mmCIF file of C-alpha atoms in Angstrom:
data_model
loop_
_atom_site.group_PDB
_atom_site.id
_atom_site.type_symbol
_atom_site.label_atom_id
_atom_site.label_comp_id
_atom_site.label_asym_id
_atom_site.label_seq_id
_atom_site.Cartn_x
_atom_site.Cartn_y
_atom_site.Cartn_z
ATOM 1 C CA MET T 12 38.527 -31.188 36.707
ATOM 2 C CA SER T 13 42.062 -30.621 34.782
ATOM 3 C CA ASP T 14 45.257 -29.715 35.897
ATOM 4 C CA GLN T 15 44.934 -26.533 33.975
ATOM 5 C CA PRO T 16 43.959 -23.359 35.776
ATOM 6 C CA ASN T 17 41.847 -21.671 33.326
ATOM 7 C CA ALA T 18 40.161 -25.113 31.783
ATOM 8 C CA GLN T 19 36.255 -24.866 31.567
ATOM 9 C CA PRO T 20 34.405 -28.046 33.205
ATOM 10 C CA SER T 21 33.021 -30.713 30.695
ATOM 11 C CA HIS T 22 29.544 -29.964 31.608
ATOM 12 C CA GLY T 23 28.047 -26.800 30.794
ATOM 13 C CA SER T 24 28.340 -24.360 27.542
ATOM 14 C CA PRO T 25 30.627 -25.238 25.088
ATOM 15 C CA VAL T 26 33.901 -23.108 24.408
ATOM 16 C CA TRP T 27 32.984 -22.664 20.594
ATOM 17 C CA ASP T 28 29.259 -21.716 19.647
ATOM 18 C CA PRO T 29 28.798 -22.400 15.896
ATOM 19 C CA SER T 30 25.474 -19.740 16.266
ATOM 20 C CA HIS T 31 28.256 -17.017 16.184
ATOM 21 C CA GLN T 32 29.971 -18.300 13.031
ATOM 22 C CA GLY T 33 26.984 -17.936 10.767
ATOM 23 C CA THR T 34 26.714 -22.154 10.618
ATOM 24 C CA GLY T 35 24.661 -24.438 12.682
ATOM 25 C CA ALA T 36 21.919 -22.732 14.679
ATOM 26 C CA PRO T 37 20.530 -19.404 13.931
ATOM 27 C CA PRO T 38 21.268 -16.134 15.371
ATOM 28 C CA ALA T 39 20.064 -15.226 18.828
ATOM 29 C CA ARG T 40 18.613 -12.016 17.523
ATOM 30 C CA PRO T 41 16.497 -11.386 14.557
ATOM 31 C CA ARG T 42 17.803 -9.665 11.595
ATOM 32 C CA ALA T 43 17.203 -6.386 11.102
ATOM 33 C CA ALA T 44 14.510 -5.212 8.328
ATOM 34 C CA PRO T 45 15.876 -5.083 4.549
ATOM 35 C CA ASP T 46 16.663 -1.617 3.295
ATOM 36 C CA GLY T 47 13.677 0.218 3.098
ATOM 37 C CA GLY T 48 11.537 -2.166 5.294
ATOM 38 C CA ALA T 49 10.853 0.187 7.868
ATOM 39 C CA LEU T 50 9.776 2.731 5.290
ATOM 40 C CA ALA T 51 7.400 0.298 3.433
ATOM 41 C CA ALA T 52 5.800 -0.692 6.992
ATOM 42 C CA GLY T 53 5.052 2.847 7.640
ATOM 43 C CA GLY T 54 4.311 3.172 4.002
ATOM 44 C CA VAL T 55 1.238 0.893 4.363
ATOM 45 C CA VAL T 56 -0.178 2.719 7.000
ATOM 46 C CA PHE T 57 0.156 5.930 5.018
ATOM 47 C CA ALA T 58 -1.256 3.861 1.948
ATOM 48 C CA GLY T 59 -4.563 3.077 3.734
ATOM 49 C CA VAL T 60 -5.075 6.576 5.044
ATOM 50 C CA LEU T 61 -4.270 7.687 1.345
ATOM 51 C CA MET T 62 -6.895 5.093 0.027
ATOM 52 C CA PHE T 63 -9.619 5.812 2.354
ATOM 53 C CA VAL T 64 -9.233 9.468 1.617
ATOM 54 C CA SER T 65 -8.819 9.591 -1.885
ATOM 55 C CA GLY T 66 -11.547 6.630 -2.200
ATOM 56 C CA VAL T 67 -14.010 9.516 -0.264
ATOM 57 C CA LEU T 68 -12.994 12.267 -2.588
ATOM 58 C CA ALA T 69 -13.118 10.079 -5.626
ATOM 59 C CA ALA T 70 -16.894 9.226 -4.390
ATOM 60 C CA PHE T 71 -17.546 13.067 -3.972
ATOM 61 C CA GLN T 72 -15.655 13.543 -7.585
ATOM 62 C CA GLY T 73 -18.298 10.796 -8.940
ATOM 63 C CA ILE T 74 -21.185 12.439 -7.057
ATOM 64 C CA SER T 75 -20.380 15.719 -8.410
ATOM 65 C CA ALA T 76 -19.774 14.127 -12.247
ATOM 66 C CA ILE T 77 -23.243 12.526 -11.638
ATOM 67 C CA ALA T 78 -25.080 15.945 -10.813
ATOM 68 C CA GLU T 79 -23.634 17.255 -14.132
ATOM 69 C CA ASP T 80 -22.918 20.673 -12.366
ATOM 70 C CA ASP T 81 -20.368 23.002 -13.712
ATOM 71 C CA VAL T 82 -17.533 21.750 -11.764
ATOM 72 C CA TYR T 83 -16.098 19.667 -14.907
ATOM 73 C CA THR T 84 -15.605 21.053 -18.311
ATOM 74 C CA ARG T 85 -13.831 18.990 -20.938
ATOM 75 C CA ILE T 86 -10.760 20.325 -22.527
ATOM 76 C CA GLY T 87 -10.320 19.691 -26.043
ATOM 77 C CA SER T 88 -11.675 16.173 -27.984
ATOM 78 C CA TYR T 89 -9.895 12.925 -26.979
ATOM 79 C CA VAL T 90 -10.204 9.349 -28.459
ATOM 80 C CA TYR T 91 -11.567 7.965 -25.054
ATOM 81 C CA GLU T 92 -14.627 10.030 -24.512
ATOM 82 C CA MET T 93 -17.471 8.838 -22.055
ATOM 83 C CA ASN T 94 -20.506 10.644 -20.906
ATOM 84 C CA LEU T 95 -19.563 12.575 -17.796
ATOM 85 C CA VAL T 96 -22.175 10.981 -15.713
ATOM 86 C CA GLY T 97 -20.965 7.404 -17.072
ATOM 87 C CA TRP T 98 -17.685 8.710 -15.397
ATOM 88 C CA GLY T 99 -19.555 9.835 -12.218
ATOM 89 C CA TRP T 100 -20.782 6.406 -11.739
ATOM 90 C CA VAL T 101 -17.874 4.598 -12.042
ATOM 91 C CA LEU T 102 -15.442 6.832 -9.928
ATOM 92 C CA LEU T 103 -18.216 6.600 -7.269
ATOM 93 C CA ILE T 104 -18.210 2.823 -7.364
ATOM 94 C CA VAL T 105 -14.469 2.744 -7.596
ATOM 95 C CA GLY T 106 -14.536 5.376 -4.743
ATOM 96 C CA VAL T 107 -16.301 3.358 -2.387
ATOM 97 C CA VAL T 108 -14.336 0.088 -2.825
ATOM 98 C CA ALA T 109 -11.193 2.195 -2.628
ATOM 99 C CA ALA T 110 -12.348 3.678 1.011
ATOM 100 C CA ALA T 111 -13.354 0.179 2.183
ATOM 101 C CA THR T 112 -9.970 -1.268 1.405
ATOM 102 C CA GLY T 113 -8.142 1.809 2.759
ATOM 103 C CA TYR T 114 -10.472 1.003 5.896
ATOM 104 C CA GLY T 115 -9.278 -2.803 5.587
ATOM 105 C CA LEU T 116 -5.526 -1.947 5.347
ATOM 106 C CA LEU T 117 -5.920 0.056 8.461
ATOM 107 C CA THR T 118 -7.154 -2.699 10.655
ATOM 108 C CA GLY T 119 -4.750 -5.144 8.845
ATOM 109 C CA ALA T 120 -7.274 -7.386 6.954
ATOM 110 C CA GLY T 121 -5.399 -9.706 4.635
ATOM 111 C CA TRP T 122 -7.127 -9.520 2.053
ATOM 112 C CA ALA T 123 -6.774 -5.410 2.049
ATOM 113 C CA ARG T 124 -3.355 -5.693 0.489
ATOM 114 C CA VAL T 125 -3.657 -7.396 -2.664
ATOM 115 C CA SER T 126 -7.148 -5.587 -3.523
ATOM 116 C CA GLY T 127 -5.370 -2.436 -2.685
ATOM 117 C CA ILE T 128 -2.816 -3.117 -5.433
ATOM 118 C CA ALA T 129 -5.736 -3.707 -7.770
ATOM 119 C CA LEU T 130 -7.491 -0.723 -6.705
ATOM 120 C CA ALA T 131 -4.668 1.567 -7.198
ATOM 121 C CA SER T 132 -3.723 0.324 -10.409
ATOM 122 C CA LEU T 133 -7.462 0.596 -11.756
ATOM 123 C CA SER T 134 -7.921 3.881 -10.407
ATOM 124 C CA LEU T 135 -4.379 4.759 -11.837
ATOM 125 C CA VAL T 136 -6.117 3.757 -15.346
ATOM 126 C CA LEU T 137 -9.160 5.521 -14.365
ATOM 127 C CA GLN T 138 -7.542 8.815 -13.618
ATOM 128 C CA PHE T 139 -5.527 8.830 -16.842
ATOM 129 C CA LEU T 140 -8.852 8.446 -18.886
ATOM 130 C CA PHE T 141 -10.221 11.077 -16.356
ATOM 131 C CA LEU T 142 -7.596 13.969 -17.422
ATOM 132 C CA PRO T 143 -9.681 15.746 -20.268
ATOM 133 C CA TYR T 144 -12.017 16.593 -17.170
ATOM 134 C CA ALA T 145 -9.700 17.169 -14.264
ATOM 135 C CA PRO T 146 -6.130 17.336 -15.575
ATOM 136 C CA PHE T 147 -4.209 18.514 -12.130
ATOM 137 C CA TRP T 148 -6.264 16.573 -9.867
ATOM 138 C CA ALA T 149 -5.952 13.340 -12.524
ATOM 139 C CA VAL T 150 -2.107 13.594 -11.872
ATOM 140 C CA VAL T 151 -2.086 14.246 -8.381
ATOM 141 C CA GLN T 152 -4.295 11.189 -7.866
ATOM 142 C CA ILE T 153 -2.040 9.140 -10.255
ATOM 143 C CA ALA T 154 1.039 10.273 -8.024
ATOM 144 C CA ILE T 155 -0.675 9.017 -5.154
ATOM 145 C CA ASP T 156 -1.566 5.628 -6.764
ATOM 146 C CA VAL T 157 1.727 5.212 -7.603
ATOM 147 C CA PHE T 158 3.099 5.508 -3.988
ATOM 148 C CA VAL T 159 -0.037 3.207 -2.728
ATOM 149 C CA ILE T 160 1.289 0.445 -5.292
ATOM 150 C CA TRP T 161 4.852 0.740 -3.956
ATOM 151 C CA ALA T 162 3.923 0.551 -0.471
ATOM 152 C CA LEU T 163 1.837 -2.336 -0.535
ATOM 153 C CA ALA T 164 4.020 -4.167 -3.073
ATOM 154 C CA ALA T 165 7.393 -3.460 -0.861
ATOM 155 C CA TYR T 166 5.761 -4.471 2.413
ATOM 156 C CA GLU T 167 6.565 -7.911 3.922
ATOM 157 C CA PRO T 168 4.465 -8.775 6.780
ATOM 158 C CA ALA T 169 6.082 -10.111 9.770
ATOM 159 C CA ALA T 170 4.762 -13.485 10.681
ATOM 160 C CA ALA T 171 2.414 -13.731 13.404
ATOM 161 C CA PRO T 172 3.714 -14.942 16.818
ATOM 162 C CA PRO T 173 2.139 -18.585 17.523
ATOM 163 C CA PRO T 174 -0.998 -17.958 20.052
ATOM 164 C CA GLN T 175 0.307 -18.521 23.860
ATOM 165 C CA THR T 176 -1.951 -21.006 25.331
#
């Protein structure tokens, strides 16, 4: 020991810890998520629900178009015209795949995030092309697709902790 009454012993913790100064060892607590991180994390769950529900609704939309009932009427003449039955099959297939991807997002599947962005982008384009048949619903679906793309692109999943043995 030293002659000074408040001196610390030479063994034990150092007086100056570099982790508190931003140099040396990493900080003891993990940093908070960046702005919007929690919103994006919650948005992924919401995006999964939206993809699942909108996929099921798109499948029903496709079935209705395939059945050629009186639900859809064309408004005006457009450059990109397609047979209503053809649109029905496209919407049915995309709807089933989107519902499966939404389920994958809810279960945390790694493939679902990239697939979700691709499917929401495809759905956005298809709904734009479907505007002549259901203008209000197509605009609502486009807004949902934009949110899904944002939520899946902005989310940065935390690294999984190593398995304990």
